mmCIF file of C-alpha atoms and ligand atoms in Angstrom:
data_model
loop_
_atom_site.group_PDB
_atom_site.id
_atom_site.type_symbol
_atom_site.label_atom_id
_atom_site.label_comp_id
_atom_site.label_asym_id
_atom_site.label_seq_id
_atom_site.Cartn_x
_atom_site.Cartn_y
_atom_site.Cartn_z
ATOM 1 C CA MET A 1 34.262 -49.986 80.604
ATOM 2 C CA LEU A 2 35.667 -46.673 79.535
ATOM 3 C CA VAL A 3 33.951 -43.322 80.024
ATOM 4 C CA VAL A 4 35.337 -40.492 77.901
ATOM 5 C CA GLY A 5 34.611 -37.152 79.589
ATOM 6 C CA ALA A 6 34.680 -35.991 83.201
ATOM 7 C CA GLY A 7 32.037 -33.277 83.285
ATOM 8 C CA VAL A 8 28.910 -33.921 85.334
ATOM 9 C CA VAL A 9 27.554 -36.272 82.647
ATOM 10 C CA GLY A 10 30.657 -38.482 82.419
ATOM 11 C CA LEU A 11 31.331 -38.598 86.165
ATOM 12 C CA THR A 12 27.757 -39.545 87.096
ATOM 13 C CA CYS A 13 27.801 -42.280 84.432
ATOM 14 C CA ALA A 14 31.070 -43.632 85.782
ATOM 15 C CA VAL A 15 29.645 -43.674 89.332
ATOM 16 C CA ARG A 16 26.515 -45.573 88.290
ATOM 17 C CA LEU A 17 28.428 -48.068 86.105
ATOM 18 C CA ALA A 18 30.889 -48.794 88.926
ATOM 19 C CA GLU A 19 28.058 -49.097 91.467
ATOM 20 C CA ALA A 20 26.456 -51.642 89.119
ATOM 21 C CA GLY A 21 29.620 -53.731 89.425
ATOM 22 C CA ALA A 22 31.494 -52.813 86.224
ATOM 23 C CA ARG A 23 35.247 -52.182 86.116
ATOM 24 C CA VAL A 24 35.348 -48.591 84.955
ATOM 25 C CA ARG A 25 37.915 -45.961 84.102
ATOM 26 C CA VAL A 26 37.528 -42.396 82.948
ATOM 27 C CA ILE A 27 39.650 -40.411 80.538
ATOM 28 C CA THR A 28 39.229 -36.706 80.071
ATOM 29 C CA ALA A 29 40.921 -33.921 78.159
ATOM 30 C CA ASP A 30 40.344 -31.501 81.046
ATOM 31 C CA GLU A 31 40.250 -31.688 84.803
ATOM 32 C CA PRO A 32 36.620 -31.733 86.047
ATOM 33 C CA ALA A 33 37.219 -28.258 87.507
ATOM 34 C CA GLU A 34 37.990 -26.948 84.002
ATOM 35 C CA THR A 35 34.862 -28.279 82.279
ATOM 36 C CA VAL A 36 31.660 -26.490 81.255
ATOM 37 C CA SER A 37 30.031 -28.374 84.133
ATOM 38 C CA ARG A 38 32.114 -26.368 86.589
ATOM 39 C CA ILE A 39 30.515 -23.148 85.247
ATOM 40 C CA ALA A 40 26.892 -24.302 85.482
ATOM 41 C CA ALA A 41 24.590 -22.244 87.695
ATOM 42 C CA ALA A 42 23.574 -25.239 88.496
ATOM 43 C CA VAL A 43 19.968 -25.502 89.472
ATOM 44 C CA TRP A 44 17.574 -28.256 88.516
ATOM 45 C CA TYR A 45 15.610 -26.776 85.599
ATOM 46 C CA PRO A 46 15.276 -28.107 82.039
ATOM 47 C CA THR A 47 16.299 -24.791 80.446
ATOM 48 C CA ARG A 48 15.016 -24.482 76.847
ATOM 49 C CA THR A 49 14.589 -28.230 76.603
ATOM 50 C CA ASP A 50 11.746 -29.440 74.424
ATOM 51 C CA PRO A 51 8.976 -31.468 76.088
ATOM 52 C CA ASP A 52 9.768 -35.153 75.671
ATOM 53 C CA PRO A 53 8.752 -38.112 77.855
ATOM 54 C CA ARG A 54 12.339 -39.403 77.938
ATOM 55 C CA VAL A 55 13.661 -36.034 79.082
ATOM 56 C CA LEU A 56 10.944 -35.799 81.744
ATOM 57 C CA ASP A 57 11.927 -39.253 82.995
ATOM 58 C CA TRP A 58 15.641 -38.324 83.163
ATOM 59 C CA ALA A 59 14.778 -35.023 84.835
ATOM 60 C CA GLY A 60 12.515 -36.723 87.388
ATOM 61 C CA GLN A 61 15.116 -39.341 88.277
ATOM 62 C CA THR A 62 17.780 -36.658 88.639
ATOM 63 C CA PHE A 63 15.486 -34.524 90.794
ATOM 64 C CA ASP A 64 14.898 -37.465 93.144
ATOM 65 C CA GLU A 65 18.585 -38.372 93.308
ATOM 66 C CA LEU A 66 19.730 -34.796 93.990
ATOM 67 C CA ALA A 67 16.952 -34.327 96.579
ATOM 68 C CA ALA A 68 18.167 -37.492 98.335
ATOM 69 C CA GLN A 69 21.757 -36.217 98.151
ATOM 70 C CA ALA A 70 20.672 -32.871 99.657
ATOM 71 C CA ALA A 71 18.942 -34.747 102.493
ATOM 72 C CA ARG A 72 22.111 -36.657 103.323
ATOM 73 C CA GLY A 73 24.373 -33.625 103.130
ATOM 74 C CA VAL A 74 26.325 -34.287 99.933
ATOM 75 C CA PRO A 75 28.676 -31.287 99.502
ATOM 76 C CA GLY A 76 27.177 -28.452 97.471
ATOM 77 C CA VAL A 77 23.641 -29.879 97.131
ATOM 78 C CA VAL A 78 20.654 -28.123 98.736
ATOM 79 C CA MET A 79 16.956 -27.728 97.999
ATOM 80 C CA ARG A 80 16.254 -24.147 96.903
ATOM 81 C CA PRO A 81 12.851 -22.389 96.941
ATOM 82 C CA THR A 82 12.298 -20.656 93.604
ATOM 83 C CA ARG A 83 10.029 -17.971 92.203
ATOM 84 C CA MET A 84 9.561 -17.834 88.421
ATOM 85 C CA LEU A 85 8.149 -14.492 87.269
ATOM 86 C CA LEU A 86 6.162 -14.738 84.044
ATOM 87 C CA ARG A 87 5.632 -11.956 81.530
ATOM 88 C CA ALA A 88 2.798 -13.709 79.716
ATOM 89 C CA GLU A 89 -0.246 -15.296 81.263
ATOM 90 C CA VAL A 90 0.089 -19.081 81.452
ATOM 91 C CA SER A 91 -2.710 -21.161 82.899
ATOM 92 C CA ASP A 92 -1.280 -24.631 82.216
ATOM 93 C CA HIS A 93 1.408 -26.217 84.332
ATOM 94 C CA PRO A 94 4.715 -26.534 82.418
ATOM 95 C CA TRP A 95 5.507 -30.055 81.160
ATOM 96 C CA TRP A 96 8.410 -30.510 83.601
ATOM 97 C CA SER A 97 6.302 -29.695 86.674
ATOM 98 C CA ALA A 98 5.341 -33.384 86.912
ATOM 99 C CA ALA A 99 8.823 -33.925 88.371
ATOM 100 C CA VAL A 100 8.484 -31.178 91.009
ATOM 101 C CA PRO A 101 6.406 -32.149 94.063
ATOM 102 C CA ASP A 102 5.531 -28.678 95.373
ATOM 103 C CA PHE A 103 4.984 -26.845 92.057
ATOM 104 C CA GLN A 104 2.247 -24.230 92.313
ATOM 105 C CA ILE A 105 0.831 -21.315 90.367
ATOM 106 C CA VAL A 106 0.428 -18.239 92.591
ATOM 107 C CA PRO A 107 -0.947 -14.728 91.981
ATOM 108 C CA PRO A 108 1.592 -12.633 90.041
ATOM 109 C CA ALA A 109 3.840 -9.993 91.595
ATOM 110 C CA PRO A 110 3.121 -6.401 90.442
ATOM 111 C CA GLY A 111 4.240 -5.844 86.852
ATOM 112 C CA TYR A 112 4.107 -9.545 85.918
ATOM 113 C CA ALA A 113 1.398 -11.670 84.325
ATOM 114 C CA GLY A 114 1.977 -14.836 86.315
ATOM 115 C CA GLU A 115 4.159 -16.593 88.849
ATOM 116 C CA TRP A 116 5.218 -20.147 89.579
ATOM 117 C CA ARG A 117 6.726 -21.309 92.863
ATOM 118 C CA PHE A 118 8.642 -24.518 93.353
ATOM 119 C CA THR A 119 11.521 -26.032 95.290
ATOM 120 C CA VAL A 120 14.318 -27.683 93.301
ATOM 121 C CA PRO A 121 17.829 -29.016 93.895
ATOM 122 C CA SER A 122 20.615 -26.491 93.512
ATOM 123 C CA VAL A 123 24.227 -27.588 93.203
ATOM 124 C CA GLU A 124 27.516 -25.781 93.780
ATOM 125 C CA MET A 125 29.604 -27.421 91.123
ATOM 126 C CA ALA A 126 33.099 -26.919 92.570
ATOM 127 C CA PRO A 127 32.538 -29.038 95.697
ATOM 128 C CA TYR A 128 30.126 -31.351 93.858
ATOM 129 C CA LEU A 129 32.551 -32.295 91.069
ATOM 130 C CA GLU A 130 35.169 -32.888 93.774
ATOM 131 C CA TRP A 131 32.704 -35.123 95.650
ATOM 132 C CA LEU A 132 31.917 -37.093 92.459
ATOM 133 C CA ARG A 133 35.626 -37.594 91.920
ATOM 134 C CA GLU A 134 36.117 -38.802 95.492
ATOM 135 C CA ARG A 135 33.154 -41.130 95.110
ATOM 136 C CA LEU A 136 34.863 -42.590 92.024
ATOM 137 C CA ALA A 137 38.129 -42.978 93.916
ATOM 138 C CA GLY A 138 36.183 -44.860 96.613
ATOM 139 C CA LEU A 139 34.777 -47.158 93.936
ATOM 140 C CA GLY A 140 38.283 -47.762 92.540
ATOM 141 C CA VAL A 141 37.662 -45.818 89.316
ATOM 142 C CA PRO A 142 40.744 -43.983 87.993
ATOM 143 C CA VAL A 143 40.299 -40.609 86.237
ATOM 144 C CA ARG A 144 43.176 -39.903 83.854
ATOM 145 C CA ARG A 145 43.967 -36.953 81.582
ATOM 146 C CA GLN A 146 43.973 -37.902 77.891
ATOM 147 C CA ARG A 147 42.619 -35.999 74.899
ATOM 148 C CA ILE A 148 41.472 -38.306 72.123
ATOM 149 C CA ARG A 149 41.213 -37.352 68.459
ATOM 150 C CA THR A 150 38.775 -40.098 67.456
ATOM 151 C CA LEU A 151 36.625 -42.623 69.292
ATOM 152 C CA ARG A 152 38.308 -45.349 67.208
ATOM 153 C CA GLU A 153 41.516 -44.517 69.075
ATOM 154 C CA VAL A 154 40.079 -45.942 72.329
ATOM 155 C CA ALA A 155 38.230 -48.873 70.780
ATOM 156 C CA GLY A 156 40.887 -51.338 71.953
ATOM 157 C CA LEU A 157 40.820 -50.153 75.552
ATOM 158 C CA ALA A 158 37.457 -51.522 76.715
ATOM 159 C CA PRO A 159 34.494 -53.506 75.357
ATOM 160 C CA VAL A 160 32.103 -50.682 76.310
ATOM 161 C CA VAL A 161 32.901 -47.008 75.630
ATOM 162 C CA VAL A 162 30.669 -44.174 76.838
ATOM 163 C CA ASN A 163 31.033 -40.940 74.910
ATOM 164 C CA ALA A 164 30.320 -38.122 77.394
ATOM 165 C CA THR A 165 32.383 -35.441 75.722
ATOM 166 C CA GLY A 166 29.792 -32.644 75.718
ATOM 167 C CA LEU A 167 30.284 -30.165 72.898
ATOM 168 C CA ALA A 168 33.271 -32.102 71.508
ATOM 169 C CA ALA A 169 30.894 -34.978 70.721
ATOM 170 C CA GLY A 170 29.779 -33.044 67.648
ATOM 171 C CA ARG A 171 33.128 -33.777 66.052
ATOM 172 C CA LEU A 172 33.955 -37.098 67.760
ATOM 173 C CA ALA A 173 30.582 -38.637 66.869
ATOM 174 C CA ASP A 174 30.310 -36.757 63.580
ATOM 175 C CA ASP A 175 26.974 -35.318 64.685
ATOM 176 C CA PRO A 176 26.027 -32.047 62.969
ATOM 177 C CA ALA A 177 23.080 -31.578 65.351
ATOM 178 C CA VAL A 178 25.443 -30.506 68.164
ATOM 179 C CA TYR A 179 25.978 -26.763 68.609
ATOM 180 C CA PRO A 180 27.257 -24.355 71.266
ATOM 181 C CA VAL A 181 25.078 -22.006 73.268
ATOM 182 C CA ARG A 182 27.193 -19.454 75.086
ATOM 183 C CA GLY A 183 26.217 -18.607 78.633
ATOM 184 C CA ARG A 184 27.609 -15.787 80.725
ATOM 185 C CA ILE A 185 27.096 -15.381 84.464
ATOM 186 C CA VAL A 186 28.390 -13.035 87.147
ATOM 187 C CA VAL A 187 29.127 -14.179 90.698
ATOM 188 C CA VAL A 188 28.675 -11.711 93.562
ATOM 189 C CA ALA A 189 28.890 -11.961 97.350
ATOM 190 C CA ASN A 190 25.635 -13.126 98.949
ATOM 191 C CA PRO A 191 23.951 -10.276 100.857
ATOM 192 C CA GLY A 192 21.735 -12.838 102.651
ATOM 193 C CA LEU A 193 19.499 -14.220 99.880
ATOM 194 C CA SER A 194 18.096 -17.730 100.020
ATOM 195 C CA THR A 195 15.386 -17.830 97.316
ATOM 196 C CA SER A 196 16.085 -18.213 93.589
ATOM 197 C CA LEU A 197 14.304 -15.708 91.392
ATOM 198 C CA ARG A 198 13.893 -16.076 87.636
ATOM 199 C CA ASP A 199 12.593 -13.697 84.993
ATOM 200 C CA GLU A 200 13.466 -15.776 81.940
ATOM 201 C CA GLY A 201 11.313 -13.679 79.607
ATOM 202 C CA HIS A 202 13.062 -10.368 80.363
ATOM 203 C CA PRO A 203 13.257 -8.478 77.040
ATOM 204 C CA ALA A 204 16.975 -7.714 77.565
ATOM 205 C CA GLY A 205 17.853 -11.363 78.169
ATOM 206 C CA PRO A 206 17.222 -14.219 80.602
ATOM 207 C CA THR A 207 17.506 -12.840 84.113
ATOM 208 C CA TYR A 208 18.066 -15.020 87.160
ATOM 209 C CA VAL A 209 19.374 -14.791 90.692
ATOM 210 C CA HIS A 210 20.550 -18.065 92.255
ATOM 211 C CA PRO A 211 21.844 -17.783 95.817
ATOM 212 C CA ARG A 212 24.482 -20.299 96.968
ATOM 213 C CA SER A 213 26.145 -20.799 100.355
ATOM 214 C CA ARG A 214 28.477 -17.803 100.152
ATOM 215 C CA ASP A 215 27.794 -16.166 96.798
ATOM 216 C CA VAL A 216 24.999 -15.556 94.291
ATOM 217 C CA VAL A 217 24.985 -16.482 90.602
ATOM 218 C CA LEU A 218 23.542 -13.701 88.464
ATOM 219 C CA GLY A 219 22.516 -14.509 84.922
ATOM 220 C CA GLY A 220 22.647 -14.529 82.211
ATOM 221 C CA THR A 221 22.865 -15.086 78.502
ATOM 222 C CA PHE A 222 21.732 -17.838 76.113
ATOM 223 C CA GLU A 223 23.522 -17.271 72.787
ATOM 224 C CA PRO A 224 23.362 -20.039 70.188
ATOM 225 C CA TYR A 225 26.462 -20.468 67.988
ATOM 226 C CA GLU A 226 28.508 -17.823 69.867
ATOM 227 C CA THR A 227 31.900 -19.308 70.767
ATOM 228 C CA ASP A 228 34.035 -16.449 72.085
ATOM 229 C CA THR A 229 34.490 -17.099 75.817
ATOM 230 C CA ALA A 230 36.576 -14.012 76.599
ATOM 231 C CA PRO A 231 35.065 -11.906 79.424
ATOM 232 C CA ASP A 232 32.802 -9.058 78.337
ATOM 233 C CA GLU A 233 32.556 -6.226 80.875
ATOM 234 C CA GLU A 234 29.591 -4.590 79.165
ATOM 235 C CA VAL A 235 27.537 -7.782 79.217
ATOM 236 C CA ALA A 236 28.543 -8.417 82.839
ATOM 237 C CA ARG A 237 27.430 -4.915 83.839
ATOM 238 C CA ALA A 238 24.098 -5.412 82.051
ATOM 239 C CA ILE A 239 23.516 -8.736 83.847
ATOM 240 C CA VAL A 240 24.224 -7.127 87.228
ATOM 241 C CA ALA A 241 21.930 -4.184 86.413
ATOM 242 C CA ARG A 242 19.032 -6.495 85.436
ATOM 243 C CA CYS A 243 19.465 -8.591 88.560
ATOM 244 C CA VAL A 244 19.721 -5.564 90.885
ATOM 245 C CA ALA A 245 16.510 -4.216 89.358
ATOM 246 C CA LEU A 246 14.905 -7.578 90.152
ATOM 247 C CA VAL A 247 16.413 -7.960 93.645
ATOM 248 C CA PRO A 248 17.425 -4.527 95.046
ATOM 249 C CA GLU A 249 19.286 -6.141 98.012
ATOM 250 C CA LEU A 250 21.972 -7.055 95.459
ATOM 251 C CA ALA A 251 22.932 -3.381 94.929
ATOM 252 C CA GLY A 252 26.597 -2.922 95.821
ATOM 253 C CA ALA A 253 27.254 -6.637 96.382
ATOM 254 C CA PRO A 254 30.972 -7.130 95.593
ATOM 255 C CA VAL A 255 31.530 -8.803 92.221
ATOM 256 C CA LEU A 256 33.604 -11.966 92.740
ATOM 257 C CA GLY A 257 33.968 -12.928 89.092
ATOM 258 C CA GLN A 258 32.365 -13.530 85.742
ATOM 259 C CA LEU A 259 32.245 -16.872 83.972
ATOM 260 C CA THR A 260 31.489 -17.894 80.406
ATOM 261 C CA GLY A 261 30.786 -21.389 79.108
ATOM 262 C CA LEU A 262 29.502 -23.086 75.980
ATOM 263 C CA ARG A 263 26.473 -25.251 76.674
ATOM 264 C CA PRO A 264 26.632 -28.478 74.629
ATOM 265 C CA ALA A 265 23.246 -28.214 72.893
ATOM 266 C CA ARG A 266 21.802 -30.558 70.288
ATOM 267 C CA HIS A 267 18.925 -30.190 67.859
ATOM 268 C CA GLY A 268 16.468 -32.944 68.797
ATOM 269 C CA GLY A 269 17.657 -33.125 72.409
ATOM 270 C CA PRO A 270 20.316 -35.143 74.221
ATOM 271 C CA ARG A 271 21.647 -38.259 72.510
ATOM 272 C CA VAL A 272 21.618 -41.134 74.984
ATOM 273 C CA ALA A 273 21.817 -44.215 72.794
ATOM 274 C CA LEU A 274 23.795 -47.177 71.561
ATOM 275 C CA ASP A 275 25.610 -46.437 68.309
ATOM 276 C CA PRO A 276 25.508 -49.460 66.021
ATOM 277 C CA SER A 277 28.028 -47.795 63.747
ATOM 278 C CA GLY A 278 30.651 -47.561 66.526
ATOM 279 C CA PRO A 279 34.176 -48.915 65.958
ATOM 280 C CA ASP A 280 34.335 -52.708 65.452
ATOM 281 C CA GLY A 281 33.930 -54.932 68.441
ATOM 282 C CA ILE A 282 32.881 -52.323 70.996
ATOM 283 C CA ARG A 283 29.595 -51.229 72.398
ATOM 284 C CA LEU A 284 29.604 -47.458 71.909
ATOM 285 C CA ILE A 285 27.093 -45.551 74.024
ATOM 286 C CA HIS A 286 26.602 -41.839 73.496
ATOM 287 C CA ASN A 287 25.552 -39.519 76.300
ATOM 288 C CA TYR A 288 25.895 -35.918 75.167
ATOM 289 C CA GLY A 289 23.993 -32.863 73.969
ATOM 290 C CA HIS A 290 22.373 -31.825 77.271
ATOM 291 C CA GLY A 291 22.461 -28.092 76.463
ATOM 292 C CA GLY A 292 21.466 -25.968 79.443
ATOM 293 C CA ALA A 293 20.270 -28.940 81.457
ATOM 294 C CA GLY A 294 23.208 -31.299 82.016
ATOM 295 C CA VAL A 295 23.000 -31.074 85.798
ATOM 296 C CA THR A 296 19.213 -31.474 85.585
ATOM 297 C CA LEU A 297 19.396 -34.692 83.555
ATOM 298 C CA ALA A 298 22.720 -36.296 84.551
ATOM 299 C CA TRP A 299 21.575 -39.018 86.976
ATOM 300 C CA GLY A 300 18.614 -40.106 84.854
ATOM 301 C CA CYS A 301 20.816 -40.352 81.766
ATOM 302 C CA ALA A 302 23.421 -42.285 83.752
ATOM 303 C CA ALA A 303 20.760 -44.853 84.680
ATOM 304 C CA GLU A 304 19.893 -45.244 81.005
ATOM 305 C CA VAL A 305 23.556 -45.732 80.108
ATOM 306 C CA VAL A 306 23.825 -48.526 82.707
ATOM 307 C CA ALA A 307 20.791 -50.201 81.110
ATOM 308 C CA LEU A 308 22.266 -49.823 77.606
ATOM 309 C CA ALA A 309 25.650 -51.162 78.759
ATOM 310 C CA SER A 310 24.145 -54.325 80.164
ATOM 311 C CA ARG A 311 21.680 -55.036 77.386
HETATM 312 C C1 FAD B 401 26.402 -20.253 82.214
HETATM 313 C C2 FAD B 401 25.848 -21.646 82.288
HETATM 314 C C3 FAD B 401 24.861 -21.937 83.209
HETATM 315 C C4 FAD B 401 24.330 -23.223 83.287
HETATM 316 N N1 FAD B 401 23.378 -23.480 84.227
HETATM 317 C C5 FAD B 401 22.843 -24.717 84.302
HETATM 318 C C6 FAD B 401 21.836 -24.997 85.276
HETATM 319 O O1 FAD B 401 21.451 -24.132 86.060
HETATM 320 N N2 FAD B 401 21.322 -26.263 85.317
HETATM 321 C C7 FAD B 401 21.742 -27.250 84.460
HETATM 322 O O2 FAD B 401 21.233 -28.370 84.533
HETATM 323 N N3 FAD B 401 22.705 -27.009 83.529
HETATM 324 C C8 FAD B 401 23.244 -25.774 83.432
HETATM 325 N N4 FAD B 401 24.192 -25.511 82.476
HETATM 326 C C9 FAD B 401 24.501 -26.542 81.475
HETATM 327 C C10 FAD B 401 25.521 -27.539 81.991
HETATM 328 O O3 FAD B 401 26.692 -26.869 82.380
HETATM 329 C C11 FAD B 401 25.843 -28.546 80.864
HETATM 330 O O4 FAD B 401 24.652 -29.120 80.354
HETATM 331 C C12 FAD B 401 26.714 -29.667 81.423
HETATM 332 O O5 FAD B 401 27.830 -29.135 82.096
HETATM 333 C C13 FAD B 401 27.166 -30.611 80.319
HETATM 334 O O6 FAD B 401 27.983 -31.579 80.936
HETATM 335 P P1 FAD B 401 28.896 -32.564 80.107
HETATM 336 O O7 FAD B 401 29.555 -33.451 81.101
HETATM 337 O O8 FAD B 401 28.118 -33.157 78.994
HETATM 338 O O9 FAD B 401 29.961 -31.598 79.384
HETATM 339 P P2 FAD B 401 31.295 -30.913 79.916
HETATM 340 O O10 FAD B 401 31.157 -30.418 81.298
HETATM 341 O O11 FAD B 401 31.689 -29.942 78.854
HETATM 342 O O12 FAD B 401 32.354 -32.097 79.938
HETATM 343 C C14 FAD B 401 32.849 -32.667 78.742
HETATM 344 C C15 FAD B 401 33.992 -33.576 79.106
HETATM 345 O O13 FAD B 401 34.479 -34.188 77.909
HETATM 346 C C16 FAD B 401 35.888 -34.051 77.879
HETATM 347 N N5 FAD B 401 36.348 -34.064 76.509
HETATM 348 C C17 FAD B 401 35.994 -33.237 75.491
HETATM 349 N N6 FAD B 401 36.688 -33.536 74.384
HETATM 350 C C18 FAD B 401 37.487 -34.582 74.693
HETATM 351 C C19 FAD B 401 38.447 -35.325 73.970
HETATM 352 N N7 FAD B 401 38.730 -35.047 72.697
HETATM 353 N N8 FAD B 401 39.120 -36.321 74.618
HETATM 354 C C20 FAD B 401 38.853 -36.592 75.916
HETATM 355 N N9 FAD B 401 37.946 -35.915 76.637
HETATM 356 C C21 FAD B 401 37.272 -34.916 76.042
HETATM 357 C C22 FAD B 401 36.140 -32.729 78.567
HETATM 358 O O14 FAD B 401 37.508 -32.631 78.957
HETATM 359 C C23 FAD B 401 35.183 -32.857 79.737
HETATM 360 O O15 FAD B 401 35.758 -33.646 80.743
HETATM 361 C C24 FAD B 401 24.783 -24.238 82.407
HETATM 362 C C25 FAD B 401 25.806 -23.944 81.503
HETATM 363 C C26 FAD B 401 26.337 -22.670 81.437
HETATM 364 C C27 FAD B 401 27.434 -22.387 80.472
#
């Protein structure tokens, strides 16, 4: 089997297919460390993902897998307590809370209308992508650099081809529903924070503070159809200012860098499906369009790909 793409979606698929006994190889235009996946914040949270039973199932499976990985010390994976500050009163539990064992609604902090608390997996993508790659090496799965122009080009290479090319799938699968959503984050030194804080409804833009082992991810932006990934000092300063206002301990924390990536979004949600119109003689399985939730859905989608591959 051939997996095209070595972001978090492609690598997790390759791991699960190889664990299921398939002979697998991966081709990728970019090193895993150069993918959008490397930029992800990357906490378990189905950011701006529409409620859908399939998505909830993928998210739940991924939650359980990442929680198990955190428990056995997989590099970069921990469980992170989170506070979500709400600007509007919400009495119902969000649809995704069914996947989160300790989700609770608590009295709001001053100035807010509501608050949720929950503990979710949080992943540092640099060591995690490296770990996924090593796991593949252990399973005998080669990862090779190759940029394809069409999926037809690789049709002769394997009877099953998994298309995990993220944003590029829009062109490769001729799918007009795929579109970019630019995200910008700033990374600063960690002054000793351990709880994630989110104020997604901030009028100046989504605001979040995600501590990691040595640094803190400050966010962010969510900009559909914006494709310029050059750094923007003004936006970075505004992100830092919003986050410092939210968490004053961040004031003066040295800025370590700013990152920009294009989330591979798709109208209608991720496409995880067999494509009957794939090139002759191969079973083409798509797995792309995860938007701002690729880390949150990866392991559940990989399980579905294994089922589709063996059907
Ligand atoms: C700022 C920011 C913050 C985010 N935070 C979170 C978060 O907190 N939680 C979360 O779940 N998600 C988050 N995301 C979203 C997450 O990063 C994506 O959903 C995820 O990385 C998508 O993974 P992917 O493997 O589909 O795509 P990618 O990581 O883009 O990988 C695509 C792969 O396909 C390959 N490819 C592309 N074209 C070709 C070609 N022609 N030939 C061969 N190979 C090709 C690429 O080289 C690459 O290997 C965030 C994203 C951004 C930008």
